Amino acid sequence: MPSGLVALALGGFGIGLTEFLIAGLLPQVASSFAVSEAAAGWLISGYALSVAVGAIALTAATARLPRKAVLVGLVALFVVGNLLSAVAPSYPVMLLGRIVAALCHGSFFGIGSLVARSLVAPEKKSRAVAVMFAGLTLANVLGVPFGALVGERWGWRAAFWAVTAIGVLALAGIAALVPDGAGETRSPTVTRHSDPAPADGLRAQFRAFRSCQVWLTLTATALSYGGMFGAFSYIAYTFTEVGGFSPSDVAWLLMVYGVGLVVGNLVGGRAADLDRDRALVLALLGLAVTLAVFGLLAANSTASVILVFLMGLFGFASVPGMITRVTDFAHGAALAASANVSASNIGNALGAWLGGLAITAGLGYTAPLYVGAGIVLISVIVMAVAARQAKSPAQRTEPCM
């Protein structure tokens, strides 16, 4: 495994911690700044909105710059944002720190995925992306308990100081271990026609969005994330109100889900390198079936533990393949890779909204699981159509606009 991938994974771990740890710190932060729980919640929702905006804006703004230099700058921005949060004298400064840190999120994973795949031979590109995302999935497992543990022992500011330190290490690692020119030109070992030369310049970046395959992949990404996180957003209620678990059980159940994410990410990367479109269709179909069965068996505690693991596994098994697929058909455009991150965040918001509507309508706490299964089923159809079109040379290159 190239050492540059380890540095990218460390950066992904730090960014993931920043996203997730705040959930375990909200009561302390709200008390510290004397703000309501709803106002403190903006530290989460404001972060998510900034991710969606920053993914497109920063990638477009840096389209002509060397990708390694851009990654170093993004991690530096991440360090500044978390430093602001750590020393924030007031709630507005804290919120500003969260926004600054979030701006780098989408672009880091979009551009970083292109750099990661350039470090290995083309038959291992999805696995390389999976290694980079392993940091994010590990942060999903550790983020909330890490924040809660550090916050309880040393205060919430200590958690942000720790993440700042991780960011500094990632910054040094990327600067030292990622080769100059990574992601700019093809490596001598990368000779397959399917591994595209990077799209240079902003106009070339936007031209990539003429491809129907790019739009179909982005749509499948948004729907798959929407289905999974629409169900996940209310999973604590499903566990406690339907499954009979105590509130104290929710933490370890979420860790089971996080372990599923880690396993799914690694297995999905390997499977995508063997037969990407087939692996994507099967992963999405597995997620749809898992969510539907979870809705039926949510009252069974043993089944709930198994199904929440499978929910994480199938939910993240499609991520490496989706990213390499969108960048292949976008001819290496970093903007398309970042748009994939934005699509996932849009899907998260849509899924959570629809799941909330189902609960408000009185359909119960298993309703988000069924809603999620329906959304993911549409994603299966979209991905199947994309896979079928990709088999035809004429349809594969046909522009949507």
CSV table of C-alpha atoms in Angstrom, one decimal:
chain,number,residue,atom,x,y,z
A,1,MET,CA,0.0,0.0,0.0
A,2,PRO,CA,1.6,3.3,-1.0
A,3,SER,CA,2.4,5.5,1.9
A,4,GLY,CA,0.6,8.4,0.3
A,5,LEU,CA,-2.7,6.4,0.7
A,6,VAL,CA,-2.0,6.2,4.5
A,7,ALA,CA,-1.6,10.0,4.6
A,8,LEU,CA,-4.9,10.5,2.7
A,9,ALA,CA,-6.7,8.0,5.0
A,10,LEU,CA,-5.4,9.9,8.0
A,11,GLY,CA,-6.8,13.1,6.5
A,12,GLY,CA,-10.1,11.4,5.9
A,13,PHE,CA,-10.1,10.1,9.5
A,14,GLY,CA,-9.6,13.6,10.9
A,15,ILE,CA,-12.3,15.1,8.7
A,16,GLY,CA,-14.7,12.3,9.6
A,17,LEU,CA,-14.0,12.9,13.3
A,18,THR,CA,-14.9,16.6,12.9
A,19,GLU,CA,-18.2,15.7,11.3
A,20,PHE,CA,-19.3,13.0,13.8
A,21,LEU,CA,-17.8,13.9,17.2
A,22,ILE,CA,-20.0,17.0,17.7
A,23,ALA,CA,-23.0,14.9,18.3
A,24,GLY,CA,-21.6,13.7,21.6
A,25,LEU,CA,-20.6,17.2,22.6
A,26,LEU,CA,-23.7,19.2,21.9
A,27,PRO,CA,-25.0,19.4,25.5
A,28,GLN,CA,-21.6,20.7,26.7
A,29,VAL,CA,-21.3,23.2,23.9
A,30,ALA,CA,-24.8,24.4,24.3
A,31,SER,CA,-24.2,24.9,28.1
A,32,SER,CA,-20.8,26.6,27.5
A,33,PHE,CA,-22.2,29.2,25.2
A,34,ALA,CA,-25.7,29.4,26.9
A,35,VAL,CA,-27.6,28.6,23.7
A,36,SER,CA,-30.5,26.4,23.1
A,37,GLU,CA,-30.3,22.8,21.9
A,38,ALA,CA,-31.8,23.9,18.6
A,39,ALA,CA,-29.1,26.6,18.1
A,40,ALA,CA,-26.4,24.1,19.0
A,41,GLY,CA,-27.9,21.8,16.4
A,42,TRP,CA,-26.8,24.3,13.7
A,43,LEU,CA,-23.2,23.1,14.4
A,44,ILE,CA,-24.3,19.9,12.7
A,45,SER,CA,-26.7,21.1,10.0
A,46,GLY,CA,-24.5,24.1,9.2
A,47,TYR,CA,-21.6,21.8,8.7
A,48,ALA,CA,-23.6,19.5,6.3
A,49,LEU,CA,-24.8,22.5,4.2
A,50,SER,CA,-21.3,23.9,4.0
A,51,VAL,CA,-20.0,20.5,2.8
A,52,ALA,CA,-22.5,20.5,-0.1
A,53,VAL,CA,-21.5,24.1,-1.1
A,54,GLY,CA,-17.8,23.8,-0.5
A,55,ALA,CA,-17.5,20.6,-2.5
A,56,ILE,CA,-18.5,22.4,-5.7
A,57,ALA,CA,-17.2,25.9,-5.0
A,58,LEU,CA,-13.6,25.0,-3.9
A,59,THR,CA,-13.1,22.3,-6.5
A,60,ALA,CA,-14.2,24.7,-9.2
A,61,ALA,CA,-12.0,27.5,-7.9
A,62,THR,CA,-8.9,25.2,-7.7
A,63,ALA,CA,-9.5,23.4,-11.1
A,64,ARG,CA,-6.2,24.6,-12.6
A,65,LEU,CA,-4.0,24.1,-9.5
A,66,PRO,CA,-1.8,21.0,-8.9
A,67,ARG,CA,-3.9,18.5,-7.0
A,68,LYS,CA,-1.3,17.8,-4.3
A,69,ALA,CA,-1.0,21.5,-3.5
A,70,VAL,CA,-4.8,21.7,-3.4
A,71,LEU,CA,-5.0,18.8,-0.9
A,72,VAL,CA,-2.4,20.5,1.3
A,73,GLY,CA,-4.4,23.7,1.2
A,74,LEU,CA,-7.6,21.9,2.0
A,75,VAL,CA,-6.2,20.2,5.0
A,76,ALA,CA,-4.7,23.5,6.2
A,77,LEU,CA,-8.2,25.0,5.9
A,78,PHE,CA,-9.4,22.1,8.0
A,79,VAL,CA,-6.8,22.8,10.7
A,80,VAL,CA,-7.7,26.4,10.8
A,81,GLY,CA,-11.4,25.6,11.2
A,82,ASN,CA,-10.9,23.2,14.0
A,83,LEU,CA,-8.5,25.6,15.7
A,84,LEU,CA,-11.2,28.3,15.6
A,85,SER,CA,-13.6,25.8,17.2
A,86,ALA,CA,-11.1,24.9,19.9
A,87,VAL,CA,-10.5,28.5,21.0
A,88,ALA,CA,-13.9,30.0,20.1
A,89,PRO,CA,-14.8,32.7,22.7
A,90,SER,CA,-18.5,32.7,21.5
A,91,TYR,CA,-21.1,30.7,19.7
A,92,PRO,CA,-20.8,32.6,16.4
A,93,VAL,CA,-17.0,32.0,16.3
A,94,MET,CA,-17.7,28.3,17.0
A,95,LEU,CA,-20.2,28.1,14.1
A,96,LEU,CA,-17.7,29.9,11.9
A,97,GLY,CA,-15.0,27.3,12.7
A,98,ARG,CA,-17.4,24.5,11.9
A,99,ILE,CA,-18.2,26.1,8.5
A,100,VAL,CA,-14.6,26.7,7.7
A,101,ALA,CA,-13.7,23.1,8.5
A,102,ALA,CA,-16.7,21.8,6.5
A,103,LEU,CA,-15.7,23.7,3.3
A,104,CYS,CA,-12.8,21.4,2.7
A,105,HIS,CA,-14.7,18.1,3.3
A,106,GLY,CA,-16.2,17.5,-0.2
A,107,SER,CA,-13.3,18.7,-2.2
A,108,PHE,CA,-10.8,16.7,-0.1
A,109,PHE,CA,-12.7,13.4,-0.8
A,110,GLY,CA,-13.4,14.4,-4.4
A,111,ILE,CA,-9.8,15.4,-5.3
A,112,GLY,CA,-8.3,12.9,-2.9
A,113,SER,CA,-10.0,10.0,-4.6
A,114,LEU,CA,-8.4,11.0,-7.9
A,115,VAL,CA,-5.0,11.2,-6.3
A,116,ALA,CA,-5.5,7.9,-4.5
A,117,ARG,CA,-6.4,6.0,-7.7
A,118,SER,CA,-3.4,7.5,-9.4
A,119,LEU,CA,-1.0,5.9,-6.9
A,120,VAL,CA,-1.9,2.3,-7.9
A,121,ALA,CA,-2.4,0.3,-11.0
A,122,PRO,CA,-5.9,0.7,-12.6
A,123,GLU,CA,-7.1,-2.8,-11.6
A,124,LYS,CA,-6.8,-1.6,-8.0
A,125,LYS,CA,-8.3,1.9,-8.3
A,126,SER,CA,-11.5,1.2,-6.4
A,127,ARG,CA,-9.5,-0.5,-3.6
A,128,ALA,CA,-7.3,2.6,-3.4
A,129,VAL,CA,-10.4,4.8,-3.0
A,130,ALA,CA,-11.7,2.4,-0.3
A,131,VAL,CA,-8.4,2.7,1.6
A,132,MET,CA,-8.7,6.5,1.6
A,133,PHE,CA,-12.4,6.3,2.7
A,134,ALA,CA,-11.4,3.8,5.5
A,135,GLY,CA,-10.4,6.8,7.5
A,136,LEU,CA,-13.9,8.2,7.2
A,137,THR,CA,-15.7,5.0,8.0
A,138,LEU,CA,-13.4,4.4,11.1
A,139,ALA,CA,-14.3,7.9,12.2
A,140,ASN,CA,-17.9,7.0,11.9
A,141,VAL,CA,-17.3,4.2,14.4
A,142,LEU,CA,-15.2,6.2,16.8
A,143,GLY,CA,-16.4,9.8,16.3
A,144,VAL,CA,-19.3,10.0,18.7
A,145,PRO,CA,-17.8,7.9,21.5
A,146,PHE,CA,-14.4,9.7,21.1
A,147,GLY,CA,-16.1,13.1,21.4
A,148,ALA,CA,-18.1,12.0,24.4
A,149,LEU,CA,-15.1,10.4,26.2
A,150,VAL,CA,-12.7,13.3,25.6
A,151,GLY,CA,-15.4,15.8,26.4
A,152,GLU,CA,-16.3,14.2,29.7
A,153,ARG,CA,-12.7,13.9,30.8
A,154,TRP,CA,-11.1,17.1,29.6
A,155,GLY,CA,-13.9,19.3,28.2
A,156,TRP,CA,-15.3,19.7,24.7
A,157,ARG,CA,-12.5,22.0,23.6
A,158,ALA,CA,-10.0,19.2,24.1
A,159,ALA,CA,-11.7,17.1,21.5
A,160,PHE,CA,-11.2,19.9,18.9
A,161,TRP,CA,-7.6,20.3,19.9
A,162,ALA,CA,-7.1,16.6,19.3
A,163,VAL,CA,-8.7,16.8,15.9
A,164,THR,CA,-6.5,19.8,15.1
A,165,ALA,CA,-3.4,17.8,16.0
A,166,ILE,CA,-4.6,15.0,13.7
A,167,GLY,CA,-5.1,17.5,10.9
A,168,VAL,CA,-1.5,18.8,11.4
A,169,LEU,CA,-0.2,15.2,11.1
A,170,ALA,CA,-2.3,14.6,8.0
A,171,LEU,CA,-1.0,17.8,6.5
A,172,ALA,CA,2.6,16.8,7.1
A,173,GLY,CA,2.0,13.3,5.8
A,174,ILE,CA,0.3,14.5,2.5
A,175,ALA,CA,3.1,17.0,1.9
A,176,ALA,CA,5.8,14.4,2.5
A,177,LEU,CA,4.3,11.2,1.2
A,178,VAL,CA,2.0,12.0,-1.7
A,179,PRO,CA,4.2,12.3,-4.9
A,180,ASP,CA,4.4,15.6,-6.7
A,181,GLY,CA,2.1,15.5,-9.7
A,182,ALA,CA,-0.1,12.7,-8.3
A,183,GLY,CA,-3.5,12.7,-10.0
A,184,GLU,CA,-2.2,15.1,-12.8
A,185,THR,CA,-0.9,12.6,-15.4
A,186,ARG,CA,-1.1,8.9,-15.7
A,187,SER,CA,1.4,6.7,-14.0
A,188,PRO,CA,3.5,4.6,-16.3
A,189,THR,CA,1.7,1.5,-14.9
A,190,VAL,CA,-1.7,3.0,-15.7
A,191,THR,CA,-2.2,2.0,-19.3
A,192,ARG,CA,-5.8,0.9,-19.6
A,193,HIS,CA,-8.1,3.0,-21.7
A,194,SER,CA,-10.7,3.0,-18.9
A,195,ASP,CA,-8.4,5.0,-16.7
A,196,PRO,CA,-8.9,8.6,-18.0
A,197,ALA,CA,-6.4,11.4,-18.2
A,198,PRO,CA,-7.4,14.2,-15.8
A,199,ALA,CA,-9.7,16.9,-17.2
A,200,ASP,CA,-7.8,20.2,-16.9
A,201,GLY,CA,-9.4,23.7,-16.6
A,202,LEU,CA,-12.8,24.8,-15.4
A,203,ARG,CA,-14.4,24.4,-18.8
A,204,ALA,CA,-13.2,20.8,-19.2
A,205,GLN,CA,-14.5,20.2,-15.6
A,206,PHE,CA,-18.0,21.3,-16.5
A,207,ARG,CA,-17.9,19.6,-19.9
A,208,ALA,CA,-17.8,16.3,-18.0
A,209,PHE,CA,-21.4,16.9,-16.9
A,210,ARG,CA,-22.7,16.4,-20.4
A,211,SER,CA,-22.4,12.7,-19.9
A,212,CYS,CA,-25.6,10.8,-19.1
A,213,GLN,CA,-23.5,8.2,-17.3
A,214,VAL,CA,-22.2,10.9,-14.9
A,215,TRP,CA,-25.7,12.1,-14.1
A,216,LEU,CA,-27.1,8.6,-13.7
A,217,THR,CA,-24.2,7.8,-11.3
A,218,LEU,CA,-24.8,11.0,-9.3
A,219,THR,CA,-28.5,10.2,-9.1
A,220,ALA,CA,-27.9,6.6,-7.9
A,221,THR,CA,-25.5,8.0,-5.3
A,222,ALA,CA,-28.0,10.6,-4.0
A,223,LEU,CA,-30.8,8.0,-3.8
A,224,SER,CA,-28.7,5.3,-2.1
A,225,TYR,CA,-27.4,7.7,0.5
A,226,GLY,CA,-30.9,9.1,0.9
A,227,GLY,CA,-32.4,5.7,1.6
A,228,MET,CA,-29.7,4.6,4.0
A,229,PHE,CA,-29.4,7.8,6.0
A,230,GLY,CA,-33.2,8.5,5.9
A,231,ALA,CA,-33.5,5.3,7.9
A,232,PHE,CA,-30.4,5.9,10.0
A,233,SER,CA,-31.5,9.3,11.1
A,234,TYR,CA,-34.3,7.8,13.2
A,235,ILE,CA,-32.6,4.4,14.0
A,236,ALA,CA,-32.3,5.3,17.7
A,237,TYR,CA,-36.1,5.6,17.9
A,238,THR,CA,-36.4,2.3,16.1
A,239,PHE,CA,-34.1,0.6,18.6
A,240,THR,CA,-35.8,2.0,21.7
A,241,GLU,CA,-39.4,2.3,20.7
A,242,VAL,CA,-39.7,-0.9,18.6
A,243,GLY,CA,-36.8,-3.1,19.4
A,244,GLY,CA,-37.1,-2.7,23.2
A,245,PHE,CA,-33.4,-1.6,23.6
A,246,SER,CA,-32.6,0.8,26.4
A,247,PRO,CA,-31.2,4.2,25.5
A,248,SER,CA,-27.8,3.2,26.8
A,249,ASP,CA,-27.7,0.3,24.2
A,250,VAL,CA,-27.9,2.8,21.3
A,251,ALA,CA,-24.2,3.7,21.5
A,252,TRP,CA,-22.9,0.1,21.0
A,253,LEU,CA,-25.6,-0.6,18.4
A,254,LEU,CA,-24.3,2.4,16.4
A,255,MET,CA,-20.8,1.0,16.7
A,256,VAL,CA,-22.1,-2.2,15.2
A,257,TYR,CA,-23.4,-0.2,12.3
A,258,GLY,CA,-20.0,1.6,12.0
A,259,VAL,CA,-18.2,-1.7,11.8
A,260,GLY,CA,-20.5,-2.6,9.0
A,261,LEU,CA,-19.5,0.6,7.2
A,262,VAL,CA,-15.8,-0.3,7.5
A,263,VAL,CA,-16.2,-3.8,6.3
A,264,GLY,CA,-18.6,-2.8,3.4
A,265,ASN,CA,-16.2,-0.1,2.3
A,266,LEU,CA,-13.2,-2.5,2.0
A,267,VAL,CA,-15.3,-5.4,0.5
A,268,GLY,CA,-17.0,-3.0,-1.9
A,269,GLY,CA,-13.7,-1.6,-3.2
A,270,ARG,CA,-12.4,-5.1,-4.0
A,271,ALA,CA,-15.6,-6.2,-5.6
A,272,ALA,CA,-15.8,-3.0,-7.7
A,273,ASP,CA,-12.3,-3.7,-9.1
A,274,LEU,CA,-13.6,-7.2,-10.3
A,275,ASP,CA,-16.9,-6.1,-11.9
A,276,ARG,CA,-17.9,-2.6,-10.9
A,277,ASP,CA,-21.4,-2.3,-12.3
A,278,ARG,CA,-22.5,-5.7,-11.1
A,279,ALA,CA,-21.0,-5.0,-7.7
A,280,LEU,CA,-22.9,-1.7,-7.5
A,281,VAL,CA,-26.3,-3.2,-8.5
A,282,LEU,CA,-25.9,-6.1,-6.0
A,283,ALA,CA,-24.8,-3.7,-3.1
A,284,LEU,CA,-27.8,-1.4,-3.7
A,285,LEU,CA,-30.2,-4.4,-4.0
A,286,GLY,CA,-28.7,-5.8,-0.8
A,287,LEU,CA,-29.3,-2.5,1.0
A,288,ALA,CA,-32.9,-2.3,-0.2
A,289,VAL,CA,-33.7,-5.8,1.0
A,290,THR,CA,-31.9,-5.2,4.3
A,291,LEU,CA,-33.9,-2.1,5.1
A,292,ALA,CA,-37.2,-3.8,4.2
A,293,VAL,CA,-36.5,-6.9,6.3
A,294,PHE,CA,-35.3,-4.6,9.1
A,295,GLY,CA,-38.7,-2.9,9.1
A,296,LEU,CA,-40.4,-6.3,9.4
A,297,LEU,CA,-38.1,-7.7,12.1
A,298,ALA,CA,-37.3,-4.5,14.1
A,299,ALA,CA,-39.1,-5.9,17.2
A,300,ASN,CA,-36.6,-8.8,17.3
A,301,SER,CA,-33.5,-7.7,19.2
A,302,THR,CA,-31.2,-10.3,17.7
A,303,ALA,CA,-32.3,-9.6,14.2
A,304,SER,CA,-31.9,-5.9,14.7
A,305,VAL,CA,-28.2,-6.3,15.6
A,306,ILE,CA,-27.5,-8.4,12.5
A,307,LEU,CA,-29.5,-6.1,10.2
A,308,VAL,CA,-28.0,-2.9,11.4
A,309,PHE,CA,-24.6,-4.4,10.6
A,310,LEU,CA,-25.8,-5.4,7.2
A,311,MET,CA,-27.3,-1.9,6.7
A,312,GLY,CA,-23.8,-0.4,7.2
A,313,LEU,CA,-22.1,-3.1,5.1
A,314,PHE,CA,-24.4,-2.8,2.0
A,315,GLY,CA,-24.8,1.0,2.6
A,316,PHE,CA,-21.1,1.7,2.1
A,317,ALA,CA,-20.2,-1.1,-0.2
A,318,SER,CA,-21.2,1.0,-3.2
A,319,VAL,CA,-19.1,4.1,-2.3
A,320,PRO,CA,-15.7,3.2,-3.8
A,321,GLY,CA,-17.3,2.0,-7.0
A,322,MET,CA,-19.6,5.0,-7.4
A,323,ILE,CA,-16.6,7.4,-7.1
A,324,THR,CA,-14.4,5.6,-9.6
A,325,ARG,CA,-17.4,5.2,-11.9
A,326,VAL,CA,-18.3,8.9,-11.9
A,327,THR,CA,-14.7,10.0,-12.4
A,328,ASP,CA,-14.2,7.5,-15.2
A,329,PHE,CA,-17.1,8.8,-17.2
A,330,ALA,CA,-16.2,12.3,-16.3
A,331,HIS,CA,-12.7,11.8,-17.7
A,332,GLY,CA,-11.0,12.4,-14.4
A,333,ALA,CA,-12.8,15.7,-13.6
A,334,ALA,CA,-12.3,16.5,-10.0
A,335,LEU,CA,-15.5,18.5,-10.0
A,336,ALA,CA,-17.5,15.4,-10.8
A,337,ALA,CA,-15.9,13.5,-7.9
A,338,SER,CA,-16.7,16.4,-5.5
A,339,ALA,CA,-20.3,16.5,-7.0
A,340,ASN,CA,-20.6,12.9,-5.9
A,341,VAL,CA,-20.0,14.1,-2.3
A,342,SER,CA,-22.5,16.9,-2.7
A,343,ALA,CA,-25.0,14.4,-4.1
A,344,SER,CA,-24.6,12.2,-1.1
A,345,ASN,CA,-25.3,15.1,1.3
A,346,ILE,CA,-28.4,16.2,-0.7
A,347,GLY,CA,-29.6,12.6,-0.5
A,348,ASN,CA,-29.0,12.6,3.3
A,349,ALA,CA,-31.2,15.7,3.6
A,350,LEU,CA,-33.9,14.3,1.3
A,351,GLY,CA,-34.0,10.9,3.1
A,352,ALA,CA,-34.1,12.4,6.6
A,353,TRP,CA,-37.0,14.7,5.5
A,354,LEU,CA,-39.0,11.9,3.9
A,355,GLY,CA,-38.4,9.6,6.9
A,356,GLY,CA,-39.6,12.4,9.2
A,357,LEU,CA,-42.7,12.9,7.2
A,358,ALA,CA,-43.5,9.2,7.5
A,359,ILE,CA,-43.2,9.4,11.3
A,360,THR,CA,-45.3,12.6,11.5
A,361,ALA,CA,-48.0,10.9,9.4
A,362,GLY,CA,-48.3,8.4,12.2
A,363,LEU,CA,-46.8,5.4,10.4
A,364,GLY,CA,-44.5,4.5,13.3
A,365,TYR,CA,-40.8,4.3,13.9
A,366,THR,CA,-40.3,1.5,11.4
A,367,ALA,CA,-41.6,3.7,8.6
A,368,PRO,CA,-38.2,5.3,7.8
A,369,LEU,CA,-36.9,1.9,7.1
A,370,TYR,CA,-39.6,1.2,4.5
A,371,VAL,CA,-39.2,4.6,3.0
A,372,GLY,CA,-35.5,4.1,2.8
A,373,ALA,CA,-36.0,0.7,1.1
A,374,GLY,CA,-38.2,2.3,-1.5
A,375,ILE,CA,-35.7,5.1,-2.2
A,376,VAL,CA,-32.8,2.6,-2.5
A,377,LEU,CA,-35.0,0.5,-4.8
A,378,ILE,CA,-35.2,3.4,-7.2
A,379,SER,CA,-31.5,3.7,-7.0
A,380,VAL,CA,-31.2,0.0,-8.0
A,381,ILE,CA,-33.3,0.8,-11.1
A,382,VAL,CA,-31.2,3.8,-12.0
A,383,MET,CA,-28.0,1.9,-11.6
A,384,ALA,CA,-29.3,-1.0,-13.7
A,385,VAL,CA,-30.2,1.4,-16.5
A,386,ALA,CA,-26.8,3.0,-16.3
A,387,ALA,CA,-25.0,-0.4,-16.4
A,388,ARG,CA,-27.0,-1.5,-19.4
A,389,GLN,CA,-26.3,1.7,-21.3
A,390,ALA,CA,-22.6,1.4,-20.4
A,391,LYS,CA,-22.4,-1.9,-22.3
A,392,SER,CA,-23.3,-0.2,-25.5
A,393,PRO,CA,-20.5,2.0,-27.0
A,394,ALA,CA,-23.0,4.3,-28.6
A,395,GLN,CA,-25.1,4.9,-25.5
A,396,ARG,CA,-22.0,5.0,-23.2
A,397,THR,CA,-20.7,8.1,-24.9
A,398,GLU,CA,-24.0,9.7,-25.7
A,399,PRO,CA,-24.3,13.2,-24.1
A,400,CYS,CA,-27.4,14.2,-22.1
A,401,MET,CA,-27.1,17.8,-23.1
